[in-house]
Coordinates of N, CA and C and ligand atoms in Angstrom, one line a residue:
M1 N -9.6 -27.9 4.9 CA -10.2 -26.9 4.0 C -11.5 -27.3 3.5
R2 N -12.5 -26.3 3.4 CA -13.8 -26.6 3.0 C -13.8 -26.7 1.5
K3 N -14.5 -27.8 1.0 CA -14.6 -27.9 -0.5 C -16.1 -28.1 -0.9
T4 N -16.4 -27.6 -2.1 CA -17.8 -27.6 -2.5 C -18.0 -28.5 -3.7
I5 N -19.1 -29.3 -3.7 CA -19.4 -30.1 -4.8 C -20.8 -29.6 -5.4
L6 N -20.9 -29.5 -6.7 CA -22.2 -29.2 -7.3 C -22.6 -30.4 -8.1
I7 N -23.8 -30.8 -7.8 CA -24.4 -32.0 -8.4 C -25.7 -31.6 -9.1
S8 N -25.8 -31.8 -10.4 CA -27.1 -31.5 -11.1 C -27.9 -32.8 -11.1
G9 N -29.3 -32.6 -11.1 CA -30.2 -33.7 -11.1 C -30.1 -34.5 -9.8
A10 N -30.1 -33.8 -8.7 CA -29.8 -34.4 -7.3 C -31.1 -34.6 -6.6
S11 N -32.2 -34.5 -7.2 CA -33.5 -34.7 -6.5 C -33.8 -36.2 -6.3
K12 N -33.2 -37.1 -7.1 CA -33.5 -38.5 -7.0 C -32.5 -39.3 -7.8
G13 N -32.7 -40.6 -7.8 CA -31.9 -41.5 -8.7 C -30.4 -41.4 -8.4
I14 N -29.6 -41.4 -9.5 CA -28.1 -41.5 -9.3 C -27.6 -40.2 -8.7
G15 N -28.2 -39.1 -9.0 CA -27.7 -37.8 -8.5 C -27.8 -37.7 -7.0
L16 N -29.0 -38.1 -6.5 CA -29.2 -38.1 -5.0 C -28.3 -39.2 -4.3
A17 N -28.2 -40.3 -5.0 CA -27.4 -41.4 -4.4 C -25.9 -40.9 -4.3
T18 N -25.5 -40.1 -5.3 CA -24.1 -39.6 -5.3 C -23.9 -38.6 -4.2
A19 N -24.9 -37.7 -4.1 CA -24.8 -36.7 -3.0 C -24.7 -37.5 -1.6
E20 N -25.5 -38.5 -1.4 CA -25.5 -39.2 -0.2 C -24.2 -39.9 0.1
R21 N -23.6 -40.4 -1.0 CA -22.4 -41.2 -0.9 C -21.3 -40.3 -0.4
F22 N -21.2 -39.1 -0.9 CA -20.1 -38.1 -0.4 C -20.5 -37.6 1.0
F23 N -21.8 -37.3 1.1 CA -22.3 -36.6 2.3 C -22.0 -37.4 3.6
R24 N -22.2 -38.7 3.6 CA -22.2 -39.5 4.8 C -20.8 -40.0 5.1
E25 N -19.8 -39.5 4.3 CA -18.4 -40.0 4.5 C -17.6 -38.8 5.1
D26 N -16.6 -39.2 5.9 CA -15.8 -38.2 6.5 C -14.7 -37.7 5.5
N27 N -15.0 -36.7 4.8 CA -14.1 -36.2 3.7 C -14.1 -34.7 3.7
D28 N -13.3 -34.1 2.7 CA -13.2 -32.6 2.7 C -14.3 -31.9 2.0
V29 N -15.3 -32.7 1.5 CA -16.4 -32.1 0.7 C -17.5 -31.7 1.7
T30 N -17.4 -30.4 2.1 CA -18.3 -29.9 3.2 C -19.6 -29.3 2.7
D31 N -19.6 -28.7 1.5 CA -20.7 -27.9 1.0 C -21.3 -28.6 -0.3
Y32 N -22.6 -28.8 -0.2 CA -23.3 -29.6 -1.3 C -24.3 -28.6 -2.0
V33 N -24.0 -28.3 -3.3 CA -24.8 -27.4 -4.1 C -25.6 -28.3 -5.0
L34 N -26.9 -28.4 -4.8 CA -27.7 -29.4 -5.5 C -28.7 -28.7 -6.5
L35 N -28.8 -29.2 -7.7 CA -29.7 -28.6 -8.7 C -30.7 -29.6 -9.1
A36 N -32.0 -29.1 -9.3 CA -33.0 -29.9 -9.9 C -34.2 -28.9 -10.0
R37 N -35.3 -29.3 -10.7 CA -36.5 -28.5 -10.7 C -37.2 -28.6 -9.4
K38 N -38.1 -27.7 -9.1 CA -38.9 -27.7 -7.9 C -39.8 -29.0 -7.9
S39 N -39.7 -29.7 -6.8 CA -40.6 -30.9 -6.8 C -40.6 -31.4 -5.3
D40 N -41.6 -32.3 -5.0 CA -41.6 -32.9 -3.7 C -40.4 -33.7 -3.5
D41 N -39.9 -34.4 -4.6 CA -38.7 -35.3 -4.4 C -37.5 -34.5 -4.0
F42 N -37.4 -33.3 -4.6 CA -36.2 -32.4 -4.3 C -36.3 -32.0 -2.8
A43 N -37.5 -31.6 -2.4 CA -37.6 -31.1 -1.0 C -37.3 -32.3 0.0
E44 N -37.8 -33.5 -0.4 CA -37.6 -34.7 0.4 C -36.1 -35.0 0.4
A45 N -35.4 -34.9 -0.7 CA -34.0 -35.2 -0.8 C -33.2 -34.4 0.2
E46 N -33.5 -33.1 0.3 CA -32.8 -32.2 1.2 C -33.0 -32.6 2.6
K47 N -34.3 -32.9 2.9 CA -34.6 -33.4 4.3 C -33.9 -34.7 4.7
E48 N -33.9 -35.6 3.7 CA -33.3 -36.9 3.9 C -31.8 -36.8 4.2
L49 N -31.1 -35.9 3.4 CA -29.7 -35.7 3.7 C -29.5 -35.1 5.1
L50 N -30.2 -34.0 5.4 CA -29.9 -33.4 6.6 C -30.4 -34.2 7.9
A51 N -31.2 -35.2 7.6 CA -31.7 -36.0 8.8 C -30.6 -36.9 9.3
D52 N -29.6 -37.1 8.5 CA -28.4 -38.0 9.0 C -27.2 -37.3 8.5
N53 N -26.7 -36.4 9.4 CA -25.6 -35.5 8.9 C -24.4 -35.6 10.0
P54 N -23.7 -36.8 10.0 CA -22.8 -37.0 11.0 C -21.6 -36.0 11.0
F55 N -21.3 -35.4 9.9 CA -20.1 -34.5 9.9 C -20.5 -33.0 9.8
G56 N -21.7 -32.7 10.0 CA -22.1 -31.3 10.1 C -21.9 -30.6 8.7
K57 N -22.3 -31.3 7.6 CA -22.1 -30.7 6.3 C -23.3 -29.8 5.9
K58 N -23.1 -29.0 4.9 CA -24.1 -28.0 4.5 C -24.7 -28.4 3.1
V59 N -26.0 -28.2 3.0 CA -26.7 -28.5 1.8 C -27.4 -27.2 1.3
F60 N -27.3 -26.9 0.0 CA -27.9 -25.8 -0.6 C -28.6 -26.2 -1.9
C61 N -29.9 -26.2 -1.9 CA -30.7 -26.6 -3.0 C -31.1 -25.5 -3.9
Y62 N -30.9 -25.6 -5.2 CA -31.3 -24.5 -6.1 C -32.2 -25.1 -7.1
E63 N -33.4 -24.5 -7.2 CA -34.4 -25.0 -8.2 C -34.2 -24.4 -9.5
I64 N -34.0 -25.2 -10.5 CA -33.7 -24.7 -11.9 C -34.1 -25.7 -12.9
D65 N -34.7 -25.2 -14.0 CA -34.9 -26.0 -15.2 C -33.7 -25.9 -16.1
L66 N -32.9 -27.0 -16.2 CA -31.6 -26.9 -16.9 C -31.8 -26.9 -18.4
N67 N -33.0 -26.9 -18.9 CA -33.3 -26.7 -20.3 C -33.4 -25.2 -20.5
D68 N -33.3 -24.4 -19.5 CA -33.4 -22.9 -19.6 C -32.0 -22.3 -19.6
R69 N -31.5 -22.0 -20.7 CA -30.1 -21.5 -20.8 C -29.9 -20.2 -20.0
D70 N -30.9 -19.3 -20.1 CA -30.8 -18.0 -19.4 C -30.7 -18.2 -17.9
A71 N -31.5 -19.2 -17.5 CA -31.6 -19.5 -16.0 C -30.2 -20.0 -15.6
I72 N -29.6 -20.8 -16.4 CA -28.2 -21.3 -16.0 C -27.2 -20.1 -15.9
G73 N -27.3 -19.2 -16.9 CA -26.5 -18.0 -16.9 C -26.7 -17.1 -15.7
Q74 N -27.9 -17.1 -15.3 CA -28.2 -16.2 -14.1 C -27.8 -16.9 -12.8
L75 N -27.9 -18.2 -12.7 CA -27.7 -18.9 -11.5 C -26.2 -19.1 -11.2
M76 N -25.3 -19.3 -12.2 CA -23.9 -19.6 -11.9 C -23.2 -18.5 -11.1
P77 N -23.4 -17.2 -11.5 CA -22.7 -16.1 -10.7 C -23.2 -16.1 -9.3
K78 N -24.5 -16.4 -9.1 CA -25.1 -16.4 -7.7 C -24.4 -17.5 -6.9
I79 N -24.2 -18.6 -7.6 CA -23.5 -19.7 -6.8 C -22.1 -19.4 -6.5
I80 N -21.4 -18.8 -7.4 CA -20.0 -18.5 -7.1 C -19.9 -17.4 -6.0
E81 N -20.9 -16.4 -6.1 CA -20.9 -15.4 -5.1 C -21.1 -16.0 -3.7
K82 N -22.0 -16.9 -3.6 CA -22.4 -17.5 -2.3 C -21.3 -18.5 -1.8
H83 N -20.9 -19.3 -2.8 CA -20.1 -20.5 -2.3 C -18.6 -20.4 -2.6
G84 N -18.2 -19.4 -3.4 CA -16.8 -19.4 -3.9 C -16.5 -20.4 -4.9
N85 N -15.3 -20.9 -4.9 CA -14.9 -21.9 -5.9 C -15.7 -23.2 -5.8
I86 N -16.1 -23.8 -6.9 CA -16.7 -25.1 -7.0 C -15.6 -26.1 -7.3
E87 N -15.1 -26.9 -6.4 CA -14.0 -27.8 -6.7 C -14.4 -29.0 -7.5
F88 N -15.6 -29.5 -7.2 CA -16.1 -30.7 -7.8 C -17.4 -30.5 -8.5
L89 N -17.6 -31.0 -9.7 CA -18.8 -30.8 -10.5 C -19.3 -32.2 -11.0
V90 N -20.5 -32.6 -10.7 CA -21.1 -33.8 -11.3 C -22.3 -33.4 -12.2
N91 N -22.0 -33.5 -13.5 CA -23.1 -33.2 -14.4 C -23.9 -34.5 -14.6
N92 N -25.0 -34.6 -13.8 CA -25.7 -35.8 -13.8 C -27.1 -35.7 -14.4
A93 N -27.7 -34.5 -14.3 CA -29.1 -34.4 -14.7 C -29.3 -35.0 -16.1
G94 N -30.4 -35.7 -16.3 CA -30.7 -36.3 -17.6 C -32.1 -36.4 -17.9
Y95 N -32.5 -36.3 -19.2 CA -33.9 -36.4 -19.6 C -34.0 -37.3 -20.8
T96 N -35.2 -38.0 -20.8 CA -35.5 -38.7 -22.0 C -37.0 -38.9 -22.2
A97 N -37.5 -38.9 -23.4 CA -38.8 -39.3 -23.7 C -38.8 -40.1 -25.0
P98 N -38.6 -41.4 -24.8 CA -38.3 -42.3 -26.0 C -39.5 -42.3 -26.9
D99 N -39.2 -42.3 -28.2 CA -40.2 -42.3 -29.3 C -39.6 -42.9 -30.6
P100 N -40.5 -43.6 -31.4 CA -40.0 -44.0 -32.7 C -39.7 -42.8 -33.6
I101 N -38.9 -42.9 -34.6 CA -38.4 -41.8 -35.4 C -39.6 -41.0 -35.9
H102 N -40.6 -41.7 -36.4 CA -41.8 -41.0 -37.0 C -42.5 -40.1 -36.1
E103 N -42.4 -40.4 -34.8 CA -43.2 -39.6 -33.8 C -42.4 -38.6 -33.0
I104 N -41.1 -38.5 -33.3 CA -40.3 -37.6 -32.5 C -40.7 -36.1 -32.7
D105 N -41.0 -35.5 -31.6 CA -41.3 -34.1 -31.7 C -40.0 -33.3 -31.6
F106 N -39.8 -32.3 -32.5 CA -38.6 -31.6 -32.6 C -38.3 -30.9 -31.3
G107 N -39.3 -30.3 -30.7 CA -39.2 -29.6 -29.5 C -38.6 -30.5 -28.4
D108 N -39.1 -31.7 -28.4 CA -38.6 -32.7 -27.4 C -37.2 -33.1 -27.6
F109 N -36.8 -33.2 -28.9 CA -35.4 -33.4 -29.2 C -34.5 -32.3 -28.7
E110 N -35.0 -31.1 -28.9 CA -34.2 -29.9 -28.4 C -34.1 -29.9 -26.9
R111 N -35.2 -30.3 -26.2 CA -35.2 -30.4 -24.7 C -34.1 -31.5 -24.3
T112 N -34.1 -32.6 -25.0 CA -33.2 -33.7 -24.6 C -31.7 -33.2 -24.8
I113 N -31.5 -32.5 -25.9 CA -30.1 -32.0 -26.1 C -29.8 -30.9 -25.1
G114 N -30.9 -30.1 -24.8 CA -30.7 -28.9 -23.9 C -30.3 -29.4 -22.5
V115 N -31.0 -30.4 -22.0 CA -30.7 -30.9 -20.6 C -29.4 -31.8 -20.6
N116 N -29.3 -32.6 -21.6 CA -28.2 -33.6 -21.5 C -26.9 -33.2 -22.0
L117 N -26.9 -32.2 -22.9 CA -25.6 -31.7 -23.5 C -25.3 -30.2 -23.3
Y118 N -26.3 -29.3 -23.6 CA -26.0 -27.9 -23.5 C -25.9 -27.5 -22.0
A119 N -26.7 -28.1 -21.1 CA -26.6 -27.7 -19.7 C -25.2 -28.0 -19.1
P120 N -24.7 -29.3 -19.3 CA -23.3 -29.5 -18.8 C -22.3 -28.6 -19.4
F121 N -22.4 -28.3 -20.7 CA -21.5 -27.3 -21.3 C -21.6 -26.0 -20.6
L122 N -22.9 -25.5 -20.6 CA -23.1 -24.1 -20.1 C -22.6 -24.0 -18.6
I123 N -22.9 -25.0 -17.8 CA -22.4 -24.9 -16.4 C -20.9 -24.8 -16.3
V124 N -20.2 -25.6 -17.1 CA -18.7 -25.6 -17.1 C -18.3 -24.2 -17.7
Q125 N -18.8 -23.8 -18.8 CA -18.3 -22.6 -19.4 C -18.6 -21.3 -18.6
H126 N -19.8 -21.2 -18.0 CA -20.1 -20.1 -17.1 C -19.1 -20.1 -15.9
L127 N -18.9 -21.3 -15.3 CA -18.1 -21.3 -14.1 C -16.6 -20.9 -14.5
L128 N -16.2 -21.4 -15.7 CA -14.8 -21.0 -16.1 C -14.7 -19.5 -16.3
H129 N -15.7 -18.9 -17.0 CA -15.7 -17.5 -17.2 C -15.7 -16.7 -15.9
L130 N -16.2 -17.3 -14.8 CA -16.2 -16.7 -13.5 C -15.0 -17.0 -12.7
G131 N -14.0 -17.6 -13.4 CA -12.7 -17.8 -12.8 C -12.6 -19.1 -11.9
N132 N -13.6 -20.0 -12.1 CA -13.6 -21.2 -11.3 C -12.5 -22.2 -11.7
T133 N -11.9 -22.9 -10.7 CA -11.0 -23.9 -11.1 C -11.5 -25.2 -10.5
F134 N -11.8 -26.2 -11.4 CA -12.3 -27.5 -11.0 C -11.2 -28.4 -10.6
E135 N -11.3 -29.2 -9.6 CA -10.4 -30.3 -9.4 C -10.9 -31.5 -10.3
Y136 N -12.2 -31.8 -10.3 CA -12.7 -32.7 -11.3 C -14.1 -32.4 -11.7
I137 N -14.4 -32.9 -12.9 CA -15.8 -32.8 -13.4 C -16.1 -34.2 -13.8
V138 N -17.3 -34.7 -13.3 CA -17.8 -36.0 -13.7 C -19.0 -35.8 -14.6
N139 N -18.9 -36.3 -15.8 CA -20.1 -36.3 -16.7 C -20.7 -37.6 -16.8
V140 N -22.0 -37.7 -16.5 CA -22.8 -39.0 -16.5 C -23.4 -39.1 -17.9
A141 N -22.8 -40.0 -18.7 CA -23.3 -40.2 -20.1 C -24.1 -41.5 -20.0
S142 N -24.0 -42.4 -20.9 CA -24.8 -43.6 -20.9 C -24.3 -44.6 -22.0
T143 N -24.5 -45.9 -21.7 CA -24.2 -46.9 -22.7 C -25.0 -46.6 -24.0
A144 N -26.2 -45.9 -23.8 CA -27.0 -45.6 -25.0 C -26.3 -44.6 -25.9
G145 N -25.2 -44.0 -25.4 CA -24.4 -43.1 -26.2 C -23.3 -43.8 -27.0
I146 N -23.2 -45.1 -26.7 CA -22.2 -45.9 -27.3 C -22.9 -46.8 -28.4
T147 N -24.0 -47.3 -28.0 CA -24.8 -48.2 -28.9 C -26.2 -47.7 -28.9
G148 N -26.6 -47.2 -30.1 CA -28.0 -46.7 -30.3 C -29.0 -47.8 -30.1
R149 N -30.1 -47.5 -29.6 CA -31.2 -48.5 -29.5 C -32.5 -47.9 -30.1
S150 N -33.2 -48.9 -30.7 CA -34.5 -48.5 -31.3 C -35.4 -47.7 -30.4
G151 N -35.9 -46.6 -30.8 CA -36.8 -45.8 -30.0 C -36.1 -44.7 -29.1
W152 N -34.8 -44.8 -29.1 CA -34.0 -43.9 -28.2 C -33.2 -42.9 -29.0
L153 N -33.7 -42.5 -30.2 CA -32.8 -41.7 -31.0 C -32.3 -40.4 -30.3
T154 N -33.3 -39.7 -29.7 CA -32.9 -38.4 -29.1 C -31.9 -38.6 -28.0
Y155 N -32.2 -39.6 -27.1 CA -31.4 -39.8 -25.9 C -30.0 -40.3 -26.3
S156 N -30.0 -41.3 -27.2 CA -28.7 -41.8 -27.6 C -27.8 -40.8 -28.3
S157 N -28.5 -39.9 -29.1 CA -27.7 -38.8 -29.8 C -27.1 -37.9 -28.7
S158 N -27.9 -37.5 -27.7 CA -27.5 -36.6 -26.7 C -26.3 -37.1 -25.9
K159 N -26.4 -38.4 -25.6 CA -25.3 -39.0 -24.8 C -24.0 -39.3 -25.6
A160 N -24.2 -39.6 -26.9 CA -23.0 -39.7 -27.8 C -22.3 -38.4 -27.9
A161 N -23.0 -37.3 -28.0 CA -22.4 -36.0 -28.1 C -21.8 -35.6 -26.7
L162 N -22.4 -36.0 -25.6 CA -21.8 -35.7 -24.3 C -20.5 -36.5 -24.2
I163 N -20.4 -37.7 -24.7 CA -19.1 -38.4 -24.6 C -18.0 -37.7 -25.4
A164 N -18.4 -37.3 -26.6 CA -17.4 -36.6 -27.4 C -17.0 -35.2 -26.8
M165 N -18.0 -34.5 -26.2 CA -17.7 -33.2 -25.6 C -16.8 -33.4 -24.4
S166 N -17.0 -34.5 -23.7 CA -16.2 -34.8 -22.5 C -14.7 -35.0 -22.8
Q167 N -14.5 -35.7 -24.0 CA -13.1 -35.9 -24.4 C -12.4 -34.6 -24.7
V168 N -13.1 -33.7 -25.3 CA -12.5 -32.3 -25.5 C -12.3 -31.6 -24.2
L169 N -13.2 -31.7 -23.3 CA -13.1 -31.0 -22.0 C -11.8 -31.6 -21.3
K170 N -11.7 -32.9 -21.4 CA -10.6 -33.6 -20.7 C -9.3 -33.0 -21.2
E171 N -9.2 -32.9 -22.6 CA -7.9 -32.4 -23.1 C -7.7 -30.9 -22.8
E172 N -8.7 -30.1 -23.0 CA -8.6 -28.7 -22.8 C -8.3 -28.2 -21.4
L173 N -9.0 -29.0 -20.5 CA -8.9 -28.5 -19.1 C -7.7 -29.2 -18.3
A174 N -7.0 -30.1 -19.0 CA -5.9 -30.7 -18.3 C -4.8 -29.7 -17.8
I175 N -4.7 -28.6 -18.6 CA -3.7 -27.6 -18.2 C -4.0 -26.9 -16.9
Y176 N -5.3 -27.0 -16.5 CA -5.7 -26.4 -15.2 C -5.6 -27.4 -14.1
G177 N -5.2 -28.6 -14.4 CA -5.2 -29.6 -13.4 C -6.5 -30.3 -13.1
T178 N -7.5 -30.0 -14.0 CA -8.8 -30.6 -13.9 C -8.9 -32.0 -14.4
R179 N -9.4 -32.9 -13.7 CA -9.6 -34.3 -14.1 C -11.1 -34.3 -14.7
V180 N -11.2 -34.7 -15.9 CA -12.6 -34.9 -16.5 C -12.9 -36.4 -16.5
I181 N -13.9 -36.8 -15.8 CA -14.2 -38.2 -15.7 C -15.6 -38.5 -16.4
T182 N -15.7 -39.4 -17.3 CA -16.9 -39.7 -17.9 C -17.3 -41.1 -17.7
I183 N -18.6 -41.3 -17.2 CA -19.0 -42.7 -17.0 C -20.2 -42.9 -17.9
S184 N -20.4 -44.1 -18.3 CA -21.5 -44.6 -19.1 C -22.2 -45.7 -18.3
P185 N -23.2 -45.4 -17.5 CA -23.9 -46.5 -16.8 C -24.7 -47.2 -17.8
G186 N -24.9 -48.5 -17.4 CA -25.9 -49.3 -18.1 C -27.2 -49.2 -17.4
R187 N -28.0 -50.2 -17.4 CA -29.4 -50.2 -16.8 C -29.3 -50.0 -15.3
C188 N -30.0 -49.0 -14.8 CA -30.0 -48.6 -13.4 C -31.4 -48.3 -13.0
A189 N -31.8 -48.8 -11.8 CA -33.2 -48.7 -11.4 C -33.6 -47.3 -10.9
T190 N -34.1 -46.5 -11.9 CA -34.5 -45.1 -11.5 C -35.7 -44.7 -12.3
A191 N -36.2 -43.5 -12.1 CA -37.4 -43.1 -12.8 C -37.1 -43.0 -14.3
L192 N -36.0 -42.5 -14.7 CA -35.6 -42.4 -16.1 C -35.6 -43.8 -16.8
R193 N -35.0 -44.7 -16.1 CA -35.0 -46.1 -16.6 C -36.4 -46.7 -16.8
R194 N -37.3 -46.3 -15.9 CA -38.7 -46.8 -16.0 C -39.3 -46.3 -17.3
K195 N -38.9 -45.1 -17.7 CA -39.5 -44.5 -19.0 C -38.9 -45.3 -20.2
L196 N -37.7 -45.7 -20.1 CA -37.0 -46.4 -21.2 C -37.5 -47.9 -21.3
A197 N -37.7 -48.5 -20.1 CA -38.0 -49.9 -20.1 C -39.1 -50.1 -19.1
P198 N -40.4 -49.8 -19.3 CA -41.4 -49.8 -18.3 C -41.7 -51.2 -17.8
D199 N -41.4 -52.2 -18.6 CA -41.8 -53.6 -18.1 C -40.7 -54.3 -17.4
E200 N -39.6 -53.7 -17.2 CA -38.4 -54.3 -16.5 C -38.6 -54.4 -15.0
D201 N -38.1 -55.5 -14.4 CA -38.2 -55.6 -13.0 C -36.9 -54.9 -12.4
P202 N -37.1 -53.8 -11.7 CA -36.0 -53.0 -11.3 C -35.1 -53.6 -10.3
T203 N -35.5 -54.8 -9.7 CA -34.7 -55.4 -8.7 C -33.6 -56.3 -9.4
T204 N -33.7 -56.4 -10.7 CA -32.8 -57.3 -11.5 C -31.6 -56.5 -12.1
I205 N -31.6 -55.1 -11.9 CA -30.6 -54.3 -12.5 C -29.8 -53.5 -11.4
M206 N -28.8 -52.7 -11.9 CA -28.0 -51.9 -10.9 C -28.9 -50.9 -10.2
Q207 N -28.5 -50.6 -9.0 CA -29.2 -49.6 -8.2 C -28.4 -48.3 -8.2
P208 N -29.1 -47.2 -8.0 CA -28.4 -45.9 -8.0 C -27.1 -45.8 -7.1
E209 N -27.2 -46.5 -6.0 CA -26.0 -46.5 -5.1 C -24.8 -47.2 -5.7
D210 N -25.0 -48.2 -6.6 CA -23.9 -48.8 -7.3 C -23.2 -47.8 -8.2
V211 N -23.9 -47.0 -8.9 CA -23.3 -46.0 -9.8 C -22.6 -45.0 -8.9
A212 N -23.3 -44.6 -7.8 CA -22.6 -43.6 -6.9 C -21.3 -44.1 -6.4
D213 N -21.2 -45.4 -6.0 CA -20.0 -46.0 -5.5 C -18.9 -45.9 -6.6
A214 N -19.3 -46.2 -7.9 CA -18.3 -46.1 -9.0 C -17.8 -44.7 -9.1
I215 N -18.7 -43.7 -9.0 CA -18.3 -42.3 -9.1 C -17.3 -41.9 -8.0
R216 N -17.7 -42.4 -6.8 CA -16.8 -42.1 -5.6 C -15.4 -42.7 -5.8
M217 N -15.4 -43.9 -6.3 CA -14.1 -44.6 -6.6 C -13.3 -43.8 -7.6
L218 N -13.9 -43.4 -8.7 CA -13.2 -42.6 -9.7 C -12.7 -41.3 -9.3
T219 N -13.4 -40.7 -8.3 CA -13.0 -39.4 -7.9 C -11.9 -39.5 -6.7
S220 N -11.7 -40.7 -6.2 CA -10.7 -40.9 -5.1 C -9.3 -41.0 -5.8
P221 N -8.3 -41.0 -4.9 CA -6.9 -41.0 -5.5 C -6.8 -42.2 -6.4
V222 N -7.3 -43.4 -6.1 CA -7.1 -44.6 -6.9 C -7.8 -44.4 -8.3
G223 N -8.8 -43.5 -8.3 CA -9.4 -43.3 -9.6 C -8.5 -42.7 -10.7
R224 N -7.4 -42.1 -10.2 CA -6.4 -41.6 -11.2 C -5.8 -42.7 -12.0
Y225 N -5.8 -43.9 -11.5 CA -5.2 -45.0 -12.3 C -6.2 -45.8 -13.1
V226 N -7.4 -45.3 -13.1 CA -8.5 -46.0 -13.9 C -8.7 -45.1 -15.2
D227 N -8.8 -45.8 -16.3 CA -9.1 -45.0 -17.5 C -10.6 -44.5 -17.5
S228 N -10.7 -43.3 -17.2 CA -12.1 -42.8 -17.0 C -12.5 -41.8 -18.2
E229 N -12.0 -42.1 -19.4 CA -12.4 -41.3 -20.5 C -13.8 -41.6 -20.8
N230 N -14.2 -42.8 -20.7 CA -15.6 -43.2 -20.8 C -15.8 -44.5 -20.3
L231 N -15.9 -44.6 -18.9 CA -15.9 -45.9 -18.2 C -17.3 -46.4 -18.2
V232 N -17.5 -47.6 -18.7 CA -18.8 -48.3 -18.7 C -19.0 -48.9 -17.3
V233 N -20.1 -48.6 -16.7 CA -20.5 -49.1 -15.3 C -21.8 -49.9 -15.5
R234 N -21.7 -51.2 -15.4 CA -22.9 -52.0 -15.6 C -22.8 -53.3 -14.9
L235 N -24.0 -53.9 -14.7 CA -24.1 -55.2 -14.1 C -23.7 -56.3 -15.1
Ligands
LIG1 N1 -31.0 -45.1 -15.0 C1 -30.3 -45.6 -16.0 O1 -30.5 -46.7 -16.4 C2 -29.2 -44.7 -16.6 C3 -28.3 -45.3 -17.5 C4 -27.3 -44.6 -18.1 C5 -27.2 -43.2 -17.8 N2 -28.1 -42.6 -17.0 C6 -28.0 -41.2 -16.7 O2 -27.9 -41.0 -15.3 C7 -28.3 -39.7 -15.0 C8 -29.2 -39.6 -13.9 O3 -30.4 -40.2 -14.2 P1 -31.3 -41.2 -13.3 O4 -31.3 -42.5 -14.0 O5 -30.8 -41.1 -11.9 O6 -32.7 -40.6 -13.5 P2 -33.8 -39.9 -12.6 O7 -33.9 -40.6 -11.3 O8 -35.0 -39.7 -13.4 O9 -33.0 -38.5 -12.2 C9 -32.8 -37.6 -13.2 C10 -32.4 -36.3 -12.6 O10 -32.2 -35.3 -13.6 C11 -33.0 -34.1 -13.2 N3 -33.5 -33.4 -14.4 C12 -34.2 -33.9 -15.5 N4 -34.6 -32.9 -16.3 C13 -34.2 -31.8 -15.7 C14 -34.3 -30.4 -16.0 N5 -34.9 -30.0 -17.1 N6 -33.8 -29.5 -15.1 C15 -33.2 -29.9 -14.0 N7 -33.0 -31.1 -13.6 C16 -33.5 -32.1 -14.5 C17 -34.1 -34.7 -12.4 O11 -34.7 -33.7 -11.6 P3 -36.2 -33.2 -11.7 O12 -36.9 -34.0 -12.7 O13 -36.7 -33.4 -10.3 O14 -36.1 -31.8 -12.0 C18 -33.5 -35.8 -11.6 O15 -32.9 -35.2 -10.5 C19 -28.9 -39.1 -16.3 O16 -27.9 -38.3 -17.0 C20 -29.2 -40.4 -17.1 O17 -29.2 -40.1 -18.5 C21 -29.1 -43.4 -16.3

């Protein structure tokens, strides 16, 4: 049976590595619905996936700014109409612009919450309203949501709220047989991490593929035996 995965923030970093991890494996996930804003990275990501497609899978890229609530509301019915049920959802897109408290721009705080918290909520709620049944939902939070760090107020707050929201989703959606998996990665070498720690040597920390492997394990049958309410993944 054909199954569909929707991955947000799949143009690069952990989202793209996760798409690749599932895509290159012989499994029942045949259709890949990928979300990100329009960019060269996103176009390149699609090309990269299709260049090595041993199992003849399908990729569908949708350009969307996940801070735009109306756009999410308009896109979800189109996705359901085209792809039918979305069995697997990975809420991975994330945004940060670290600043000390005195310099935080409120609009930027709203954008951080918009992308990191409201977007995962809206994707889930719209799809539920459209009658979608998820087998699992993976929410990518952060260790920054467990321990706040100086300069990361907006990001840490958004991720702490995502962790709390995921706990509620886990309880409420259990009756539908949906597994809600939440991971909190630590330092991982991506563009987002470079913004948070510009002076760090990226070769000394986790790579996106490591986080993708952890997501793959958690979504596999053995993942059922791992406590994934908020699993910390770090080096
Ligand atoms: N890297 C780390 O150390 C680390 C640690 C803990 C948690 N995380 C989390 O891991 C997730 C993936 O981040 P990453 O580290 O892989 O960073 P990344 O390489 O910068 O990727 C972020 C992804 O989110 C997408 N995104 C950001 N803003 C968006 C918007 N407004 N609309 C649509 N898509 C948007 C980006 O797409 P475009 O910009 O191309 O639109 C990109 O695909 C995030 O939730 C992040 O918070 C990362």
